[in-house]
Structures are given as structure tokens and as C-alpha cells.
XYZ file of N, CA and C in Angstrom:
420
model
N 18.983 -5.243 -17.363
C 17.776 -5.843 -17.778
C 16.469 -5.228 -15.990
N 15.930 -4.939 -16.882
C 14.252 -3.401 -16.382
C 14.518 -4.091 -14.947
N 15.060 -5.184 -14.304
C 14.689 -5.237 -13.177
C 15.600 -4.150 -12.489
N 17.022 -4.461 -12.714
C 18.668 -3.910 -12.242
C 18.017 -2.165 -12.298
N 17.449 -1.798 -13.768
C 16.945 -0.921 -13.879
C 16.668 0.244 -12.742
N 15.654 -0.638 -12.836
C 14.338 -0.518 -11.518
C 15.120 0.160 -10.331
N 16.064 -0.978 -9.705
C 16.750 -1.448 -8.679
C 17.504 0.088 -8.311
N 18.687 0.183 -9.540
C 19.327 0.856 -10.041
C 18.529 2.795 -9.118
N 17.669 3.041 -10.096
C 16.917 3.813 -9.842
C 16.042 4.002 -8.203
N 15.554 2.901 -8.211
C 15.101 2.881 -6.548
C 16.256 3.843 -5.580
N 17.160 3.151 -5.731
C 18.245 3.243 -5.198
C 19.218 4.609 -5.152
N 18.907 4.897 -6.153
C 19.440 6.274 -6.831
C 18.347 7.583 -6.115
N 16.963 7.681 -6.089
C 15.425 7.955 -5.585
C 15.902 8.589 -3.545
N 16.166 7.048 -3.608
C 16.662 6.933 -2.249
C 17.742 8.063 -1.702
N 18.527 7.709 -2.359
C 20.011 8.868 -2.008
C 19.622 9.972 -2.206
N 19.152 10.941 -3.007
C 19.418 11.838 -2.975
C 18.248 12.242 -2.272
N 16.724 11.886 -1.764
C 15.627 12.190 -1.370
C 17.166 12.101 0.993
N 18.072 11.211 0.468
C 18.780 11.336 1.809
C 19.770 12.498 1.802
N 19.739 12.677 1.175
C 21.440 14.051 0.519
C 20.676 15.139 0.807
N 19.167 15.597 0.632
C 18.895 17.036 0.956
C 18.389 16.561 1.856
N 17.863 15.778 2.830
C 17.232 15.996 4.350
C 16.097 17.213 3.832
N 16.223 18.297 4.440
C 15.176 19.366 4.459
C 14.779 20.315 3.214
N 15.708 20.496 2.288
C 16.721 21.339 1.709
C 16.269 20.531 0.305
N 14.520 19.888 0.640
C 14.112 19.864 -1.349
C 13.444 20.606 -2.027
N 13.252 20.500 -3.286
C 13.289 21.554 -3.864
C 11.062 20.838 -3.889
N 10.951 22.034 -4.469
C 9.406 22.897 -4.218
C 8.800 21.325 -4.572
N 9.815 20.996 -5.673
C 8.517 19.915 -6.639
C 8.543 18.680 -6.281
N 9.207 18.176 -4.613
C 9.224 16.511 -4.160
C 9.714 17.538 -2.455
N 9.185 18.560 -2.191
C 9.080 18.172 -1.308
C 7.887 17.717 -0.085
N 7.124 16.862 -0.413
C 5.863 16.529 -0.342
C 6.334 14.345 -0.479
N 7.765 14.729 -1.196
C 7.717 13.289 -0.627
C 8.464 12.781 0.989
N 8.592 12.006 1.941
C 8.613 11.925 2.818
C 9.946 10.579 2.858
N 10.265 9.575 3.362
C 10.440 8.072 3.734
C 9.834 7.091 3.134
N 8.365 7.659 4.009
C 7.385 6.486 3.592
C 6.761 6.292 2.509
N 6.730 7.799 1.789
C 5.930 7.439 0.403
C 6.823 6.927 -0.729
N 8.912 6.966 0.094
C 9.415 6.725 -1.003
C 9.274 4.992 -1.071
N 9.274 4.467 -0.094
C 9.761 3.654 1.004
C 8.163 2.296 0.428
N 6.624 2.488 0.192
C 5.681 2.863 -0.622
C 6.018 2.257 -1.749
N 5.983 3.866 -2.635
C 6.122 3.623 -3.665
C 6.816 2.751 -4.211
N 8.942 2.392 -3.679
C 9.291 1.421 -3.596
C 8.440 -0.251 -4.292
N 7.795 0.135 -3.201
C 7.323 -1.893 -2.320
C 6.524 -1.594 -3.659
N 5.860 -0.305 -4.349
C 4.342 -0.687 -5.050
C 5.818 -1.516 -6.534
N 7.019 -0.785 -6.765
C 7.431 -0.870 -7.746
C 8.062 -2.426 -7.913
N 8.772 -3.279 -6.979
C 9.041 -3.785 -6.659
C 7.991 -5.802 -7.131
N 6.482 -4.787 -6.580
C 5.121 -5.571 -6.825
C 5.088 -6.051 -8.071
N 5.121 -4.698 -8.635
C 4.918 -4.917 -10.150
C 5.725 -5.634 -10.644
N 7.856 -5.826 -10.595
C 8.706 -7.129 -10.852
C 8.375 -8.419 -10.256
N 7.706 -8.416 -9.236
C 7.236 -9.549 -8.641
C 8.280 -10.192 -6.971
N 9.064 -8.583 -6.949
C 10.147 -9.603 -5.687
C 8.753 -8.968 -5.007
N 7.910 -9.877 -4.314
C 7.010 -9.670 -3.334
C 7.405 -9.299 -1.820
N 7.905 -10.810 -1.301
C 8.819 -10.226 0.134
C 9.195 -8.548 0.061
N 10.063 -8.527 -0.160
C 11.074 -7.369 -0.403
C 9.452 -5.881 -0.151
N 9.048 -6.250 -1.116
C 7.283 -4.952 -1.705
C 6.863 -4.850 -0.537
N 6.722 -6.267 0.064
C 5.469 -5.764 1.395
C 6.472 -5.818 2.402
N 8.141 -5.542 3.129
C 8.747 -5.007 3.718
C 8.574 -4.044 3.744
N 8.696 -2.835 2.236
C 9.188 -1.630 2.045
C 7.224 -1.238 2.542
N 6.140 -1.804 1.777
C 5.454 -1.032 2.485
C 4.918 -0.973 3.889
N 5.182 -2.538 4.141
C 4.852 -2.100 5.593
C 5.436 -1.289 6.511
N 7.011 -0.698 6.091
C 7.439 1.072 6.598
C 7.318 1.840 5.982
N 6.601 1.480 4.933
C 5.703 3.262 5.301
C 5.379 3.217 5.757
N 3.703 2.098 5.661
C 2.797 2.640 6.455
C 4.055 2.907 8.038
N 4.172 2.264 8.561
C 4.312 2.256 10.213
C 5.585 3.631 9.883
N 6.424 4.602 8.543
C 6.644 5.574 8.991
C 5.688 7.402 9.056
N 4.372 6.700 8.978
C 3.656 7.566 8.339
C 3.035 7.877 9.575
N 3.085 9.434 10.447
C 2.835 10.007 11.649
C 1.002 9.859 10.482
N -0.033 10.169 12.188
C -1.034 10.557 12.592
C -1.720 11.021 11.394
N -1.521 12.097 11.520
C -1.915 13.403 10.199
C -2.417 12.361 8.925
N -1.368 11.720 8.415
C -1.138 10.820 7.609
C -1.849 10.103 7.250
N -3.093 9.873 7.476
C -3.987 8.750 7.730
C -4.816 8.450 6.726
N -5.092 8.909 6.052
C -5.657 9.110 4.608
C -4.579 8.147 3.356
N -3.095 8.899 3.394
C -2.383 8.115 2.520
C -2.349 6.641 3.147
N -2.279 6.806 4.811
C -2.462 5.744 5.094
C -3.334 4.368 4.118
N -4.554 5.072 4.600
C -5.684 4.218 3.929
C -5.697 3.803 2.728
N -4.471 4.810 1.867
C -4.640 3.914 0.313
C -3.291 3.404 0.127
N -2.719 3.027 0.752
C -1.161 2.291 1.197
C -1.536 0.894 1.496
N -2.833 0.786 2.043
C -3.369 -0.179 2.768
C -4.201 -1.500 2.077
N -4.721 -0.246 1.068
C -5.861 -0.681 0.026
C -5.361 -1.120 -0.921
N -3.948 -0.378 -1.670
C -2.643 -0.834 -2.259
C -2.337 -2.297 -1.971
N -1.661 -2.987 -0.286
C -1.488 -3.480 -0.637
C -2.640 -5.005 -0.277
N -3.460 -4.212 0.202
C -4.672 -5.136 -1.034
C -4.843 -6.137 -1.952
N -4.656 -5.325 -2.710
C -4.509 -5.153 -3.987
C -3.898 -6.210 -4.331
N -2.511 -6.090 -3.621
C -1.230 -6.955 -3.990
C -0.724 -7.845 -3.390
N -1.262 -8.231 -1.871
C -1.939 -9.783 -1.744
C -3.968 -9.980 -2.936
N -4.156 -9.803 -2.834
C -4.769 -10.102 -3.796
C -4.398 -10.815 -5.305
N -3.465 -9.976 -5.657
C -2.415 -10.130 -6.486
C -2.188 -11.836 -6.864
N -1.226 -12.252 -5.802
C -1.058 -13.189 -5.316
C -1.580 -15.049 -4.887
N -2.953 -14.312 -5.195
C -4.214 -15.476 -4.717
C -4.386 -15.606 -3.040
N -3.528 -14.472 -2.306
C -3.836 -14.650 -0.894
C -4.157 -13.731 -0.019
N -5.766 -14.274 -0.489
C -7.062 -13.822 0.603
C -7.391 -13.548 2.152
N -6.667 -13.905 2.445
C -6.565 -13.473 4.240
C -5.279 -12.907 4.215
N -4.030 -12.334 4.211
C -3.729 -10.893 4.243
C -4.378 -9.552 3.756
N -5.253 -10.388 2.075
C -5.046 -8.895 1.835
C -6.712 -8.946 2.614
N -7.858 -9.345 3.210
C -9.026 -8.883 3.599
C -8.486 -8.776 4.860
N -7.550 -8.894 5.422
C -6.801 -8.307 5.698
C -6.396 -6.212 5.790
N -6.025 -6.447 5.328
C -5.246 -5.557 4.940
C -7.048 -3.833 4.230
N -7.420 -4.514 3.844
C -8.505 -4.254 2.719
C -10.083 -3.516 4.379
N -10.050 -4.462 5.137
C -10.762 -3.318 6.536
C -9.994 -3.875 7.075
N -8.655 -3.098 7.024
C -8.322 -1.792 7.762
C -8.476 -0.683 7.318
N -8.129 -0.799 5.571
C -8.380 0.380 5.238
C -9.573 0.721 5.520
N -11.081 -0.157 5.177
C -12.361 0.418 4.977
C -12.669 0.943 5.967
N -11.829 0.916 7.581
C -12.480 0.757 8.333
C -11.556 2.620 9.186
N -10.284 2.868 8.940
C -9.905 4.107 8.732
C -10.950 5.038 7.815
N -11.091 4.059 5.987
C -11.574 5.940 5.826
C -12.532 6.003 6.924
N -12.991 4.739 7.439
C -15.046 5.425 7.257
C -14.129 6.026 8.862
N -13.338 6.146 9.268
C -13.221 6.810 10.211
C -12.645 8.049 10.778
N -11.516 8.024 9.249
C -11.786 9.133 8.982
C -12.851 10.376 8.340
N -13.547 9.753 7.592
C -14.261 9.711 6.165
C -13.258 10.985 5.266
N -12.920 9.815 4.795
C -11.942 9.436 3.177
C -12.701 8.233 2.480
N -13.612 9.900 1.531
C -13.965 8.353 0.445
C -12.647 8.116 -0.603
N -12.083 8.216 -0.871
C -11.245 7.588 -2.046
C -11.023 6.059 -1.134
N -10.616 6.279 -0.315
C -9.552 4.708 0.447
C -11.073 3.539 0.179
N -12.239 4.218 0.468
C -13.623 3.470 0.567
C -13.958 3.282 -0.641
N -13.705 3.904 -1.317
C -13.752 3.977 -2.923
C -13.285 2.766 -3.842
N -11.413 2.459 -3.285
C -10.517 2.182 -3.903
C -10.902 0.212 -3.019
N -11.568 0.165 -1.409
C -11.642 -0.984 -1.230
C -13.369 -1.511 -1.796
N -14.208 -0.761 -2.186
C -15.368 -1.221 -2.852
C -15.404 -1.121 -4.444
N -14.693 -1.223 -5.013
C -13.279 -1.722 -6.159
C -12.817 -2.753 -6.323
N -12.226 -3.309 -5.092
C -11.511 -4.440 -5.372
C -12.408 -5.676 -4.515
N -13.720 -5.953 -3.881
C -14.149 -6.475 -3.296
C -15.055 -7.577 -4.012
N -15.614 -7.028 -6.188
C -15.334 -8.579 -6.742
C -14.241 -9.364 -6.642
N -13.348 -8.620 -5.985
C -12.444 -9.780 -6.363
C -11.678 -11.269 -5.324
N -12.797 -10.636 -4.153
C -12.184 -10.812 -3.048
C -13.184 -12.437 -3.192
N -14.702 -12.246 -4.171
C -15.569 -13.387 -4.463
C -15.774 -14.339 -4.569
N -13.823 -14.925 -5.115
C -13.757 -16.252 -5.009
C -13.392 -16.548 -3.684
N -13.332 -15.703 -3.051
C -12.684 -16.405 -1.594
C -13.179 -16.625 -0.478
N -14.567 -16.414 -0.804
C -15.837 -16.100 0.454
C -15.647 -17.348 1.773
N -15.125 -18.279 1.397
C -14.709 -18.991 2.582
C -13.717 -19.123 3.397
N -12.342 -17.779 2.410
C -10.561 -17.184 3.799
C -11.298 -16.903 4.579
N -10.432 -16.729 5.107
C -10.833 -16.167 6.991
C -10.412 -14.821 6.449
N -11.311 -13.398 7.633
C -11.006 -12.301 7.046
C -11.925 -11.851 5.683
N -12.472 -12.629 5.133
C -13.134 -12.050 3.639
C -14.718 -12.263 4.154
N -15.551 -13.503 4.648
C -17.421 -12.641 4.255
C -17.232 -11.736 5.929
N -16.471 -11.493 6.417
C -16.336 -10.255 7.782
C -16.240 -8.768 6.647
N -15.416 -9.107 6.429
C -15.134 -7.593 5.165
C -16.468 -7.579 4.293
N -16.760 -8.489 3.527
C -17.368 -8.130 2.550
C -19.174 -7.630 3.154
N -19.563 -8.397 4.317
C -19.768 -7.738 5.637
C -19.980 -6.775 5.718
N -19.350 -5.813 5.626
C -18.523 -4.510 6.726
C -18.197 -3.822 5.423
N -18.009 -4.071 3.976
C -18.391 -3.828 2.680
C -19.992 -2.698 3.303
N -21.184 -3.835 2.971
C -22.255 -4.031 2.257
C -22.769 -2.860 3.700
N -22.202 -2.984 4.847
C -23.420 -1.973 5.864
C -23.088 -1.042 5.560
């Protein structure tokens, strides 16, 4: 099945990344455990495995050093989108708010744009906890 093939590929990627340690080829030197966790989580979201996906995405966010706050902002935007896909506006608003605040603090327009692009998807949830605050913050 497609799901099984993806899970095998993710396991193999994690195994090869761990085996390579710091001796990675140049084409994948930028890939860290954090990147792999979030990308794996994103793949699992596409397969509908939301519980494991959110666990991996959270793990990836925690593994990122402060020097990679821009990446963290992007990961948070992805998390917000995934919660919206699940029709869970409260955690989506929390992740989007965190991403937008981070983007503004560090001057990351791409992160801010990702959240701006999500705002119309919050419109049906204006009474959900955190959504009005997010919309107000975005308008400011």
C-alpha cells in the first residue's frame, strides 16, 4: 500500500541520516533531525495519521535551535494548516498566533505570508477560542 511504502521510506531516511552522523554528503548536509521529524510529520498528515504526525512535528519544533527560528515559524504555520484541515480551530489559532508573533519578532516575511494565506480559512470559526485574537493580531 501507499501508506506502507511511505512509512518504510521514512524509516529508511531516518536510519540513513542517523548512520551518516556528521559525515553527510553535501546535498543533505542541511537536513537535521528536526527537519526530518517535521517533514515526516507532514507526510503522515497527508496519509491521515494525525496523532503521530503532530507528535513528530512538535518534536521537530523542539529540536530546532534558536538560530533556526525562521524555520520554526514555517513549521508552526504548517501545524496551523494541518489543524484547520482537521477542523480544529483552537490549536490552529494557537499555532498561527505563535508563528505570526515569531515572524514579526525576527522579521520573517515568508512566515507572516504563510499565516496571512491561512486567515480566510479561520473565518468560519470566529467564535472559537483564540481565533478572534489571531484575526485582530493579523490586522494590526
